[in-house]
């Protein structure tokens, strides 16, 4: 439908004596909503829509990259679809206010799963968080999008014990899902993630699993406090137990790791702190995100402890990327030295879940039906002001650029006048990200008494109603924005 036909469309409730110049934005929107469409039958509606479920697991924190060094999201986000079409594709984007949008595409495997191994956050001094946007694609067009929780950005893993009173996002919560990965000589290509296969724990470099941390026994933390100096016994100490209930995972805790999807559980393990390849004895306090830990078998002899190891045998000759997990002793010198195979990095995991209606393929007709045009994202204006000295309309809005097939600004029309000349204005120092500051030239628009709607037109002819209109003020000799 062209702009001229929209403006001259006769509303069903409009009287015969009404002028066509009385058509406003509200009339146009009402006309569009009142349009009659044939209601599909129940059997057709069942074929058109099918309820499917999407689950995405991703890390609660991420390290920023510096220069040419790319620190990929670890663990990489994984997506599981249930009841969906195998031909569906996935894309994931990093949304950060200080950076350009980084996007990666992937296809579903035979298990209806997909992972994003090459997403990273570039170095920035301002951004403290970012989000992930998951898009479901069919025929190269997005039909469903999901947004993650905010993910904290850290420069490097903290070597100190986390302080829960300052920043809870740096701590691992008790009884919450985590990911554990093993890395040899700090090499990314030699990274293996804990998962399970054939009812056994194993380590793979191609996939990973979230594990629920089940707390069995929390150590009693002892706080040493000195008495006041006014007391004659000020140099003596007394023992005090913490008053607040434990909600964070702490060192020395006896835990069980339970795979979130299959329910496979490990034997009881004791969480130990590792620093520079050595075991930190008597460590206590909350566990930080991306901290290096060792998992000691609780039933092993304290004099000869054994730890969960990723140096086990390969599962088969055909699958050289899978290692069965076993238990190995440490090297005991003055302190227990922990080999790289015994050292695990722990990261908290967030879960994104959602449902969507998948359009099922229908029997092709002759000729084939035209592909529906997507109208999202919908452009909108947040600010509109007329400047009489330059006869321009200053506008601020979002989604004013059509990305495909060629990136191009939407064309502004004022009634039947258009497209109007535009200029991108420089935004102020403090402005909302992704906003466009627009200057629209109105010199070609004749002064009229009727109210003219402000429309935005896409390359393919699709017209967006902004909900704004302009009317010439005879007394003030200028355009009034409504």
JSON list of C-alpha atoms in Angstrom, two decimals, residues 6-11 14 18-31 415 450-454 469:
[
{"chain": "A", "resi": 6, "resn": "UNK", "atom": "CA", "xyz": [-2.92, 5.39, 2.98]},
{"chain": "A", "resi": 7, "resn": "UNK", "atom": "CA", "xyz": [-3.69, 9.10, 3.21]},
{"chain": "A", "resi": 8, "resn": "UNK", "atom": "CA", "xyz": [-6.80, 8.89, 0.97]},
{"chain": "A", "resi": 9, "resn": "UNK", "atom": "CA", "xyz": [-8.16, 5.69, 2.54]},
{"chain": "A", "resi": 10, "resn": "UNK", "atom": "CA", "xyz": [-11.78, 6.10, 3.65]},
{"chain": "A", "resi": 11, "resn": "UNK", "atom": "CA", "xyz": [-12.39, 4.99, 7.21]},
{"chain": "A", "resi": 14, "resn": "UNK", "atom": "CA", "xyz": [-16.13, 8.28, 8.54]},
{"chain": "A", "resi": 18, "resn": "UNK", "atom": "CA", "xyz": [-16.08, 14.37, 6.12]},
{"chain": "A", "resi": 19, "resn": "UNK", "atom": "CA", "xyz": [-13.05, 15.63, 4.25]},
{"chain": "A", "resi": 20, "resn": "UNK", "atom": "CA", "xyz": [-10.22, 13.33, 3.32]},
{"chain": "A", "resi": 21, "resn": "UNK", "atom": "CA", "xyz": [-7.90, 15.89, 4.89]},
{"chain": "A", "resi": 22, "resn": "UNK", "atom": "CA", "xyz": [-9.21, 14.85, 8.34]},
{"chain": "A", "resi": 23, "resn": "UNK", "atom": "CA", "xyz": [-7.33, 11.56, 8.14]},
{"chain": "A", "resi": 24, "resn": "UNK", "atom": "CA", "xyz": [-4.75, 11.45, 10.96]},
{"chain": "A", "resi": 25, "resn": "UNK", "atom": "CA", "xyz": [-2.30, 8.90, 12.30]},
{"chain": "A", "resi": 26, "resn": "UNK", "atom": "CA", "xyz": [-4.95, 7.55, 14.68]},
{"chain": "A", "resi": 27, "resn": "UNK", "atom": "CA", "xyz": [-7.30, 7.05, 11.71]},
{"chain": "A", "resi": 28, "resn": "UNK", "atom": "CA", "xyz": [-4.60, 5.21, 9.80]},
{"chain": "A", "resi": 29, "resn": "UNK", "atom": "CA", "xyz": [-3.81, 2.92, 12.70]},
{"chain": "A", "resi": 30, "resn": "UNK", "atom": "CA", "xyz": [-7.52, 2.26, 13.32]},
{"chain": "A", "resi": 31, "resn": "UNK", "atom": "CA", "xyz": [-8.04, 1.43, 9.66]},
{"chain": "A", "resi": 415, "resn": "UNK", "atom": "CA", "xyz": [2.21, 13.38, 4.38]},
{"chain": "A", "resi": 450, "resn": "UNK", "atom": "CA", "xyz": [-4.04, 20.41, 7.59]},
{"chain": "A", "resi": 451, "resn": "UNK", "atom": "CA", "xyz": [-2.18, 18.09, 9.94]},
{"chain": "A", "resi": 452, "resn": "UNK", "atom": "CA", "xyz": [0.45, 15.97, 8.15]},
{"chain": "A", "resi": 453, "resn": "UNK", "atom": "CA", "xyz": [1.59, 12.60, 9.57]},
{"chain": "A", "resi": 454, "resn": "UNK", "atom": "CA", "xyz": [5.31, 11.88, 9.87]},
{"chain": "A", "resi": 469, "resn": "UNK", "atom": "CA", "xyz": [2.42, 14.68, 13.07]}
]
